[in-house]
Amino acid sequence: MPPFEENLMPAWLLKPNPISARFLFLAGLLAVWEIASVAGLMSRFIVPPPSEIFPTIALLFTDYDLTGSFLRTFGETFAAAGLGALGGMLGGWWLHHNRVAGKAYTDWVAAIAAAPLVLLFPLFLVIFGRNAATIVAMGTVASLPPVVLKTKEGLDNVRSVLVDVGRTFGLTRWQQVKMIMFPASLPTIFTGLRLGLVFALINVVGVEYLIGFGGMGLLIAELGDRFEIAGMYAAILFVILTSICFFYLTEKLETWLLSAR
Amino acid sequence: MSDMTALDNTAADTLPTLRIDRVTKSFHTAKGKITAVDDVSLDIRQGEFISIIGPSGCGKSTLMNMVGGLIADFDGQILLDGKAVRGCQPSIGMVFQEESTFPWRTAIENVAFPLEAAGMERDRRVARARELLDLVGLTGFENHYPSELSGGMRQRIAIARTLAFEPKVLLMDEPFAALDEQTRLLLGDKVVQIQQQLRQTTLLITHNISEAVHLSDRVLIMTFRPGRIKRVVEINLPRPRSSEMMGSEKFAKFVAEIWHDLREEASKGLRESEAAAAAR
């Protein structure tokens, strides 16, 4: 008969590794949450136990078109983060390339990154109307500053000797960018892209919630208004799932680009 | 050889590969104009190995950067095979003091880099890069990233990468400065071997007198600011050379002779840096 420990838990969970650490943390968190809620340490109405939240996921699919909301938020975030990445990298390049602009505006961009841009939603509502364009525009604006800042930082920190190597080999300006500047700054740029993605998602869901238009934000607002609190938490879990999906995709893209550079 | 200039009078019938003709470079700083290199002239023949030695701040690297094209704004002329050159060009290759391999490229990709930039097809550039890695003794490490290699191995990759373009003149700016003494000696042997094998015209900047004597046909001693050529020492030690000859009496005589001239300049440099530190 095998030792009893092997029967209790799979080997990969017993051996310390990042996956088992994540699993154990989540399991512990859910257990504490369940106990606190069931024992009445937290209001069961405001914070229902996980055992009540998970069964409502199926209802969200059948009664609330969770798939449609999820895909809508995913698509809007993808568009906002994509536009933010493109604009942010161009902006970061400009601030790196133009010394005067870099010194004049970098602090401003940093200040904007820290500002609650979501409060500008009425302005965008007036410009674009109550539709997906407003949501994407808000997400884009929020995702721009971190991408700009990290792109500039990445390019600024490329070691000058690497640029000199390119110069001595007679590289054209475009070759310098493609073969040296971009690959050397890629890890830092990706930090900015990840931050931009997070900012875009927060703002997309936030504006969906505020203007009551489509996606997971609207779903969360509707469930909250109907006091379907367990369903609301289940929907929030799906927002987290959206974030995880994006991080996974970004990680794959980064791995691919790092190996291809 | 004459003092103050290193223009090649003995080979007047053949054009020097590289001629540095009355080159001067000044920088304008907050403390005023500083002349880093003053009226330096030098001829380098095909296949010759020349070292420039001098105290810190004497303008050695500035001179190297002018020859390599990284500094294009200077007085005087630099001629390659009789044609004036200014700015970077593949005929003059540079190996830098700092770690300069691309960390995201493997050893073979690093060496093939200039060939890739020049548009050489993949099979040909990989084959050429393999040959060069073999030349610098790195066969078997083709697919290793620089982070997986020692400092000496990375510097050999940088040398192989520079040689990939088959430069007429190879410039090396203290390439072994960051390495330990034993690695430095062994790499010196490797450089001597490669230079003799390729008959590569080479200009080396170094602080290390033994290294300069070990590798060079001529050693140029520079004055402390403004940088001028104080003296040229012909190193007529037999070739092929290796670090083993460093124990010989003749080698020691050359080292002593160079140090005799260099000591005064190094002392000036030290005094100036101490005065600057005291003024702060």
Coordinates of C-alpha atoms in Angstrom, one line a residue:
Chain A
M1 CA 0.0 0.0 0.0
P2 CA 1.4 3.5 -0.9
P3 CA 2.1 5.9 1.9
F4 CA -1.1 7.6 3.1
E5 CA 0.2 11.1 2.1
E6 CA 0.1 10.1 -1.6
N7 CA -3.5 9.3 -1.4
L8 CA -4.5 12.6 0.2
M9 CA -3.0 15.1 -2.3
P10 CA -1.4 14.9 -5.7
A11 CA 2.4 15.0 -5.8
W12 CA 2.6 18.3 -7.7
L13 CA 0.6 20.0 -5.0
L14 CA 2.8 18.7 -2.2
K15 CA 6.0 19.7 -3.9
P16 CA 6.6 23.5 -3.5
N17 CA 6.1 25.2 -6.9
P18 CA 4.4 28.4 -8.2
I19 CA 1.3 26.5 -9.4
S20 CA 0.7 24.7 -6.1
A21 CA 1.4 28.0 -4.2
R22 CA -1.3 29.7 -6.3
F23 CA -3.7 26.9 -5.8
L24 CA -3.1 26.7 -2.1
F25 CA -3.5 30.5 -1.7
L26 CA -6.8 30.6 -3.6
A27 CA -8.1 27.5 -1.7
G28 CA -7.2 29.2 1.6
L29 CA -8.8 32.5 0.6
L30 CA -12.0 30.8 -0.5
A31 CA -12.1 28.7 2.7
V32 CA -11.6 31.8 4.9
W33 CA -14.3 33.7 2.9
E34 CA -16.7 30.7 3.2
I35 CA -16.2 30.3 6.9
A36 CA -16.4 34.1 7.6
S37 CA -19.6 34.4 5.6
V38 CA -21.3 31.3 6.9
A39 CA -20.3 32.1 10.5
G40 CA -21.8 35.6 10.2
L41 CA -18.5 37.4 10.6
M42 CA -19.4 39.2 7.4
S43 CA -22.9 40.0 6.2
R44 CA -24.0 37.0 4.1
F45 CA -26.2 39.4 2.1
I46 CA -23.4 41.7 1.1
V47 CA -20.6 39.1 0.9
P48 CA -22.3 35.7 0.1
P49 CA -20.1 32.6 0.6
P50 CA -18.4 31.1 -2.5
S51 CA -20.6 28.1 -2.2
E52 CA -23.5 30.4 -3.2
I53 CA -21.6 32.3 -5.8
F54 CA -20.3 29.5 -8.0
P55 CA -23.7 27.8 -8.7
T56 CA -25.0 31.2 -10.1
I57 CA -22.4 31.1 -12.9
A58 CA -24.6 28.7 -14.8
L59 CA -27.6 31.0 -14.4
L60 CA -25.5 33.9 -15.8
F61 CA -24.9 32.0 -19.0
T62 CA -28.6 31.0 -19.4
D63 CA -30.4 34.1 -18.1
Y64 CA -27.9 37.0 -18.7
D65 CA -26.0 36.2 -21.8
L66 CA -22.7 36.1 -19.9
T67 CA -20.8 35.0 -23.1
G68 CA -22.0 38.0 -25.0
S69 CA -21.1 40.4 -22.2
F70 CA -17.7 38.7 -21.7
L71 CA -16.9 38.9 -25.4
R72 CA -18.0 42.5 -25.7
T73 CA -15.8 43.6 -22.8
F74 CA -13.0 41.4 -24.1
G75 CA -13.3 43.0 -27.5
E76 CA -13.5 46.6 -26.2
T77 CA -10.5 46.0 -23.9
F78 CA -8.6 44.5 -26.8
A79 CA -9.3 47.5 -29.0
A80 CA -8.5 50.0 -26.3
A81 CA -5.3 48.3 -25.2
G82 CA -4.3 47.8 -28.9
L83 CA -4.8 51.5 -29.7
G84 CA -3.1 52.4 -26.4
A85 CA -0.1 50.2 -27.3
L86 CA 0.2 51.7 -30.7
G87 CA -0.2 55.3 -29.6
G88 CA 1.8 54.7 -26.5
M89 CA 4.8 53.2 -28.3
L90 CA 4.8 56.0 -30.8
G91 CA 4.5 58.6 -28.0
G92 CA 7.3 57.0 -26.0
W93 CA 9.5 56.9 -29.1
W94 CA 8.8 60.6 -29.7
L95 CA 9.6 61.6 -26.1
H96 CA 12.8 59.5 -26.3
H97 CA 13.8 60.9 -29.7
N98 CA 13.0 64.5 -29.1
R99 CA 15.0 65.6 -26.1
V100 CA 13.1 68.9 -25.5
A101 CA 9.7 67.1 -25.7
G102 CA 11.0 64.4 -23.4
K103 CA 12.1 66.8 -20.8
A104 CA 9.0 69.0 -21.2
Y105 CA 6.2 66.4 -21.2
T106 CA 7.4 63.2 -19.5
D107 CA 6.4 64.5 -16.0
W108 CA 3.0 65.5 -17.4
V109 CA 2.4 62.0 -18.8
A110 CA 3.4 60.5 -15.4
A111 CA 0.9 62.8 -13.7
I112 CA -1.8 61.8 -16.1
A113 CA -1.0 58.1 -15.5
A114 CA -1.8 58.7 -11.8
A115 CA -5.0 60.7 -12.4
P116 CA -8.5 59.1 -12.2
L117 CA -9.2 59.5 -15.9
V118 CA -12.4 57.6 -15.7
L119 CA -14.0 60.8 -14.3
L120 CA -13.6 62.3 -17.8
F121 CA -16.3 60.0 -19.1
P122 CA -19.0 62.7 -19.4
L123 CA -16.7 64.5 -21.9
F124 CA -16.3 61.4 -24.0
L125 CA -20.0 60.7 -23.8
V126 CA -20.7 64.2 -25.3
I127 CA -18.1 63.6 -28.0
F128 CA -18.9 60.0 -29.0
G129 CA -22.4 59.4 -27.6
R130 CA -23.5 56.5 -25.5
N131 CA -21.9 53.7 -27.4
A132 CA -18.9 51.4 -27.6
A133 CA -16.7 54.2 -29.1
T134 CA -16.9 56.1 -25.8
I135 CA -15.9 53.0 -23.8
V136 CA -13.0 52.2 -26.2
A137 CA -11.8 55.8 -26.2
M138 CA -11.8 55.9 -22.4
G139 CA -9.9 52.6 -22.2
T140 CA -7.4 53.9 -24.8
V141 CA -6.8 57.2 -23.0
A142 CA -6.2 55.3 -19.7
S143 CA -3.8 52.8 -21.3
L144 CA -1.7 55.4 -23.1
P145 CA 0.4 56.9 -20.2
P146 CA 2.0 53.7 -18.9
V147 CA 2.9 52.5 -22.4
V148 CA 4.4 55.9 -23.2
L149 CA 6.4 56.0 -20.0
K150 CA 7.7 52.5 -20.2
T151 CA 8.5 52.8 -23.9
K152 CA 10.5 55.9 -23.3
E153 CA 12.2 54.3 -20.3
G154 CA 13.1 51.2 -22.3
L155 CA 14.5 53.2 -25.2
D156 CA 16.4 55.7 -22.9
N157 CA 18.1 52.8 -21.1
V158 CA 19.4 51.0 -24.2
R159 CA 23.1 50.9 -23.5
S160 CA 24.9 53.4 -25.7
V161 CA 27.6 50.8 -26.5
L162 CA 25.0 48.7 -28.3
V163 CA 24.0 51.7 -30.4
D164 CA 27.7 52.4 -31.1
V165 CA 28.1 48.8 -32.3
G166 CA 25.3 49.4 -34.8
R167 CA 26.8 52.6 -35.9
T168 CA 30.2 51.1 -36.6
F169 CA 28.5 48.5 -38.8
G170 CA 26.9 51.2 -40.8
L171 CA 23.3 50.3 -39.8
T172 CA 20.6 52.6 -41.3
R173 CA 18.3 54.4 -38.8
W174 CA 15.6 51.9 -39.4
Q175 CA 18.0 49.0 -38.9
Q176 CA 19.1 50.6 -35.6
V177 CA 15.5 50.7 -34.4
K178 CA 14.6 47.2 -35.6
M179 CA 17.8 45.3 -34.8
I180 CA 19.0 47.1 -31.6
M181 CA 16.7 49.7 -30.0
F182 CA 13.5 47.7 -30.1
P183 CA 14.9 44.3 -29.1
A184 CA 16.9 45.9 -26.3
S185 CA 14.0 47.7 -24.9
L186 CA 11.3 45.0 -25.4
P187 CA 11.2 43.7 -21.8
T188 CA 10.6 47.2 -20.4
I189 CA 8.0 48.0 -23.2
F190 CA 6.1 44.9 -22.3
T191 CA 5.9 46.0 -18.7
G192 CA 4.2 49.1 -20.0
L193 CA 1.9 47.1 -22.3
R194 CA 0.8 45.0 -19.3
L195 CA 0.1 48.0 -17.2
G196 CA -1.8 49.6 -20.2
L197 CA -3.9 46.5 -20.5
V198 CA -4.8 46.6 -16.8
F199 CA -5.7 50.4 -17.0
A200 CA -7.7 49.7 -20.2
L201 CA -9.7 46.9 -18.6
I202 CA -10.4 48.9 -15.4
N203 CA -11.7 51.8 -17.5
V204 CA -13.7 49.8 -20.0
V205 CA -15.5 47.9 -17.2
G206 CA -15.8 51.1 -15.2
V207 CA -17.3 53.1 -18.0
E208 CA -19.6 50.2 -19.0
Y209 CA -20.8 50.3 -15.4
L210 CA -21.2 54.1 -15.3
I211 CA -23.0 54.7 -18.6
G212 CA -24.9 51.4 -18.5
F213 CA -23.9 50.3 -21.9
G214 CA -23.0 46.6 -22.8
G215 CA -20.4 44.3 -21.5
M216 CA -19.5 43.0 -18.0
G217 CA -19.8 46.5 -16.4
L218 CA -23.4 46.7 -17.4
L219 CA -24.0 43.1 -16.3
I220 CA -22.5 43.8 -12.8
A221 CA -24.6 47.0 -12.5
E222 CA -27.8 45.2 -13.5
L223 CA -27.1 42.3 -11.0
G224 CA -26.3 44.8 -8.3
D225 CA -29.5 46.8 -9.0
R226 CA -31.5 43.6 -8.7
F227 CA -29.8 42.6 -5.5
E228 CA -28.6 39.4 -7.1
I229 CA -25.4 39.7 -5.1
A230 CA -24.1 36.2 -5.6
G231 CA -24.5 36.7 -9.4
M232 CA -22.8 40.0 -9.2
Y233 CA -19.7 38.4 -7.6
A234 CA -19.8 35.7 -10.2
A235 CA -19.7 38.4 -12.9
I236 CA -16.8 40.1 -11.2
L237 CA -15.0 36.7 -11.3
F238 CA -15.4 36.8 -15.0
V239 CA -13.9 40.3 -15.2
I240 CA -10.9 38.8 -13.4
L241 CA -11.0 35.9 -15.9
T242 CA -10.8 38.5 -18.8
S243 CA -7.7 40.0 -17.1
I244 CA -6.1 36.6 -16.8
C245 CA -6.9 35.9 -20.5
F246 CA -5.2 39.1 -21.5
F247 CA -2.2 38.5 -19.3
Y248 CA -1.8 35.0 -20.8
L249 CA -2.0 36.4 -24.4
T250 CA 0.5 39.2 -23.6
E251 CA 2.9 36.6 -22.0
K252 CA 2.6 34.5 -25.2
L253 CA 3.2 37.5 -27.4
E254 CA 6.2 38.6 -25.3
T255 CA 7.7 35.1 -25.3
W256 CA 7.3 34.9 -29.1
L257 CA 8.7 38.4 -29.7
L258 CA 11.7 37.8 -27.3
S259 CA 12.6 34.6 -29.1
A260 CA 12.1 36.2 -32.6
R261 CA 14.1 39.4 -31.9
Chain B
M1 CA 61.6 55.9 -34.6
S2 CA 61.2 59.6 -34.2
D3 CA 59.7 61.2 -31.2
M4 CA 56.4 63.3 -31.3
T5 CA 55.2 61.7 -34.5
A6 CA 54.5 58.2 -35.8
L7 CA 54.3 59.0 -39.5
D8 CA 55.8 56.1 -41.4
N9 CA 58.9 57.4 -43.3
T10 CA 60.4 54.0 -43.8
A11 CA 57.7 52.8 -46.1
A12 CA 57.3 55.9 -48.2
D13 CA 56.8 53.8 -51.4
T14 CA 53.8 52.0 -50.1
L15 CA 50.6 53.8 -48.9
P16 CA 49.9 53.2 -45.2
T17 CA 46.6 51.4 -44.6
L18 CA 45.6 54.0 -42.1
R19 CA 47.0 57.5 -41.8
I20 CA 46.0 59.8 -39.0
D21 CA 47.1 63.2 -40.1
R22 CA 47.4 66.1 -37.6
V23 CA 44.2 65.3 -35.9
T24 CA 43.0 67.6 -33.1
K25 CA 39.8 67.4 -31.1
S26 CA 38.6 69.9 -28.5
F27 CA 35.5 69.8 -26.3
H28 CA 33.7 72.9 -24.9
T29 CA 32.8 72.3 -21.3
A30 CA 31.5 74.5 -18.5
K31 CA 35.1 75.0 -17.4
G32 CA 36.1 76.1 -20.8
K33 CA 37.7 74.5 -23.8
I34 CA 39.5 71.2 -23.3
T35 CA 41.8 69.9 -26.0
A36 CA 41.6 66.1 -25.7
V37 CA 43.8 65.2 -28.7
D38 CA 46.3 67.6 -30.1
D39 CA 48.0 67.4 -33.4
V40 CA 48.3 63.6 -33.5
S41 CA 49.8 62.0 -36.6
L42 CA 50.3 58.3 -37.1
D43 CA 50.7 55.8 -40.0
I44 CA 49.7 52.2 -39.7
R45 CA 51.0 49.7 -42.3
Q46 CA 49.0 46.7 -43.5
G47 CA 49.1 43.9 -41.0
E48 CA 50.7 46.0 -38.3
F49 CA 49.7 45.9 -34.6
I50 CA 50.0 49.2 -32.9
S51 CA 49.1 50.0 -29.3
I52 CA 48.4 53.4 -27.8
I53 CA 49.1 53.7 -24.1
G54 CA 48.7 56.7 -21.9
P55 CA 47.3 57.9 -18.6
S56 CA 43.5 58.1 -18.0
G57 CA 42.1 61.2 -19.6
C58 CA 44.9 61.6 -22.2
G59 CA 42.4 61.3 -25.1
K60 CA 43.1 57.7 -26.2
S61 CA 39.5 56.8 -26.5
T62 CA 38.7 60.1 -28.2
L63 CA 41.3 59.3 -30.8
M64 CA 39.9 55.8 -31.2
N65 CA 36.3 57.1 -31.6
M66 CA 37.5 59.6 -34.2
V67 CA 39.2 56.8 -36.2
G68 CA 36.1 54.5 -35.7
G69 CA 33.8 57.3 -36.9
L70 CA 31.9 57.7 -33.7
I71 CA 33.3 61.3 -33.5
A72 CA 33.1 62.9 -36.9
D73 CA 33.7 66.5 -35.9
F74 CA 37.5 67.1 -35.6
D75 CA 40.4 68.9 -37.2
G76 CA 42.8 67.1 -39.4
Q77 CA 42.4 64.1 -41.6
I78 CA 42.0 60.4 -41.3
L79 CA 42.9 58.5 -44.4
L80 CA 42.1 54.8 -45.2
D81 CA 44.0 53.5 -48.1
G82 CA 44.7 57.1 -49.1
K83 CA 41.0 58.2 -49.0
A84 CA 39.8 60.6 -46.4
V85 CA 37.2 59.0 -44.1
R86 CA 34.9 60.7 -41.6
G87 CA 32.1 58.9 -39.8
C88 CA 31.4 55.2 -39.3
Q89 CA 32.1 52.7 -42.0
P90 CA 32.4 49.0 -42.1
S91 CA 36.0 49.1 -43.3
I92 CA 37.0 50.1 -39.8
G93 CA 35.7 47.7 -37.1
M94 CA 35.6 48.4 -33.4
V95 CA 35.7 46.2 -30.3
F96 CA 34.6 48.1 -27.3
Q97 CA 35.8 48.1 -23.7
E98 CA 32.3 47.6 -22.3
E99 CA 30.3 44.4 -22.8
S100 CA 28.8 44.8 -26.2
T101 CA 27.3 41.5 -27.2
F102 CA 23.5 41.5 -27.8
P103 CA 22.0 39.6 -24.9
W104 CA 19.0 38.5 -26.9
R105 CA 21.1 36.8 -29.6
T106 CA 23.0 33.6 -29.3
A107 CA 26.8 33.5 -29.9
I108 CA 26.4 32.6 -33.6
E109 CA 23.6 35.2 -34.1
N110 CA 25.8 37.8 -32.5
V111 CA 28.7 37.0 -34.9
A112 CA 26.3 36.9 -37.9
F113 CA 24.7 40.2 -36.9
P114 CA 26.7 42.6 -39.3
L115 CA 26.3 40.1 -42.1
E116 CA 22.5 39.9 -41.5
A117 CA 22.4 43.7 -41.5
A118 CA 24.2 43.7 -44.8
G119 CA 21.6 41.4 -46.3
M120 CA 23.8 38.3 -46.6
E121 CA 21.6 35.2 -47.0
R122 CA 21.1 33.0 -44.0
D123 CA 23.1 29.9 -44.9
R124 CA 26.2 31.9 -45.9
R125 CA 26.2 34.2 -42.9
V126 CA 25.8 31.2 -40.5
A127 CA 28.6 29.4 -42.2
R128 CA 30.8 32.5 -41.9
A129 CA 29.9 33.0 -38.3
R130 CA 30.8 29.4 -37.5
E131 CA 34.2 29.9 -39.1
L132 CA 34.8 33.0 -37.0
L133 CA 33.6 31.3 -33.8
D134 CA 36.1 28.6 -34.5
L135 CA 38.8 31.2 -35.1
V136 CA 38.2 32.7 -31.6
G137 CA 38.0 29.2 -30.0
L138 CA 34.3 29.1 -29.3
T139 CA 33.3 26.1 -31.3
G140 CA 30.6 24.3 -29.4
F141 CA 29.1 27.5 -27.9
E142 CA 27.2 28.6 -31.0
N143 CA 23.8 28.4 -29.4
H144 CA 24.7 29.8 -26.0
Y145 CA 23.4 33.2 -25.0
P146 CA 26.0 35.8 -23.7
S147 CA 24.5 35.4 -20.2
E148 CA 25.6 31.8 -20.3
L149 CA 29.2 32.7 -21.1
S150 CA 32.2 34.2 -19.2
G151 CA 33.4 37.7 -19.8
G152 CA 36.3 36.5 -21.8
M153 CA 34.1 34.4 -24.1
R154 CA 31.8 37.4 -24.6
Q155 CA 34.7 39.6 -25.6
R156 CA 35.8 36.9 -28.1
I157 CA 32.3 36.9 -29.6
A158 CA 32.6 40.7 -29.9
I159 CA 35.9 40.3 -31.7
A160 CA 34.5 37.6 -34.0
R161 CA 31.5 39.8 -34.8
T162 CA 33.8 42.7 -35.7
L163 CA 35.9 40.5 -37.9
A164 CA 32.8 39.2 -39.7
F165 CA 32.8 42.3 -41.8
E166 CA 36.5 41.8 -42.7
P167 CA 37.5 45.3 -41.7
K168 CA 40.7 46.7 -43.1
V169 CA 41.5 48.1 -39.7
L170 CA 40.5 46.6 -36.4
L171 CA 40.2 49.1 -33.5
M172 CA 40.2 47.7 -29.9
D173 CA 39.4 50.0 -27.0
E174 CA 40.7 48.3 -23.9
P175 CA 38.9 45.1 -24.8
F176 CA 40.3 43.2 -21.9
A177 CA 40.0 45.9 -19.2
A178 CA 37.1 44.1 -17.4
L179 CA 38.8 40.7 -17.4
D180 CA 40.9 39.1 -14.7
E181 CA 44.7 38.9 -15.3
Q182 CA 44.8 35.2 -16.3
T183 CA 42.0 35.5 -18.8
R184 CA 43.6 38.7 -20.1
L185 CA 46.9 36.9 -20.8
L186 CA 45.2 34.0 -22.5
L187 CA 43.1 36.3 -24.6
G188 CA 46.1 38.2 -25.5
D189 CA 47.7 35.0 -26.9
K190 CA 44.5 34.4 -28.8
V191 CA 44.5 37.9 -30.3
V192 CA 48.2 37.6 -31.3
Q193 CA 47.3 34.3 -33.0
I194 CA 44.3 35.7 -34.8
Q195 CA 46.1 38.9 -35.9
Q196 CA 49.0 36.9 -37.3
Q197 CA 46.7 34.4 -39.0
L198 CA 44.6 37.1 -40.7
R199 CA 47.4 39.7 -41.0
Q200 CA 44.9 42.0 -39.5
T201 CA 45.9 45.7 -39.2
T202 CA 45.1 46.5 -35.6
L203 CA 45.1 49.5 -33.3
L204 CA 44.7 48.8 -29.6
I205 CA 44.1 51.2 -26.8
T206 CA 45.3 49.9 -23.4
H207 CA 46.4 50.9 -20.0
N208 CA 48.4 47.7 -19.6
I209 CA 52.1 48.1 -20.5
S210 CA 52.8 44.3 -20.6
E211 CA 49.8 43.8 -22.8
A212 CA 51.0 46.5 -25.2
V213 CA 54.5 44.9 -25.4
H214 CA 53.1 41.4 -25.7
L215 CA 50.9 42.3 -28.7
S216 CA 52.4 45.2 -30.6
D217 CA 54.8 46.0 -33.3
R218 CA 54.9 49.6 -32.1
V219 CA 53.7 51.2 -28.8
L220 CA 52.7 54.9 -28.9
I221 CA 53.0 56.7 -25.5
M222 CA 50.6 59.6 -25.1
T223 CA 51.0 62.6 -23.0
F224 CA 48.5 63.6 -20.3
R225 CA 46.1 66.3 -21.6
P226 CA 46.3 67.6 -24.2
G227 CA 46.9 64.1 -25.7
R228 CA 49.9 64.1 -28.0
I229 CA 52.2 61.3 -29.0
K230 CA 55.2 61.5 -26.7
R231 CA 57.2 58.7 -28.0
V232 CA 57.0 55.6 -30.3
V233 CA 58.6 52.4 -29.1
E234 CA 59.4 49.7 -31.7
I235 CA 58.8 46.3 -30.1
N236 CA 61.2 44.1 -32.0
L237 CA 60.5 40.9 -30.1
P238 CA 60.3 37.8 -32.3
R239 CA 57.0 36.5 -33.6
P240 CA 55.1 34.3 -33.1
R241 CA 54.7 35.6 -29.5
S242 CA 53.0 34.2 -26.5
S243 CA 52.5 35.3 -22.9
E244 CA 55.3 33.0 -21.9
M245 CA 57.8 35.5 -23.2
M246 CA 56.8 37.9 -20.5
G247 CA 59.4 36.5 -18.2
S248 CA 62.2 37.3 -20.7
E249 CA 64.8 40.0 -20.0
K250 CA 64.1 41.8 -23.3
F251 CA 60.4 42.0 -22.5
A252 CA 61.1 43.4 -19.1
K253 CA 63.4 46.0 -20.7
F254 CA 60.6 47.2 -23.0
V255 CA 58.1 47.4 -20.1
A256 CA 60.6 49.4 -18.0
E257 CA 61.4 51.7 -21.0
I258 CA 57.7 52.4 -21.6
W259 CA 57.0 52.9 -17.9
H260 CA 59.9 55.4 -17.7
D261 CA 58.1 57.6 -20.2
L262 CA 54.6 56.9 -19.0
R263 CA 55.3 57.5 -15.3
E264 CA 55.7 61.3 -15.7
E265 CA 52.4 61.5 -17.6
A266 CA 50.6 59.2 -15.2
S267 CA 51.8 61.4 -12.3
K268 CA 50.4 64.5 -14.0
G269 CA 47.1 62.8 -14.4
L270 CA 47.0 61.7 -10.8
R271 CA 47.9 65.2 -9.6
E272 CA 45.2 66.8 -11.7
S273 CA 42.5 64.3 -10.5
E274 CA 43.5 64.9 -6.9
A275 CA 43.4 68.6 -7.4
A276 CA 40.0 68.3 -9.0
A277 CA 38.7 66.2 -6.1
A278 CA 40.1 68.7 -3.5
A279 CA 38.3 71.5 -5.3
R280 CA 35.0 69.8 -5.1

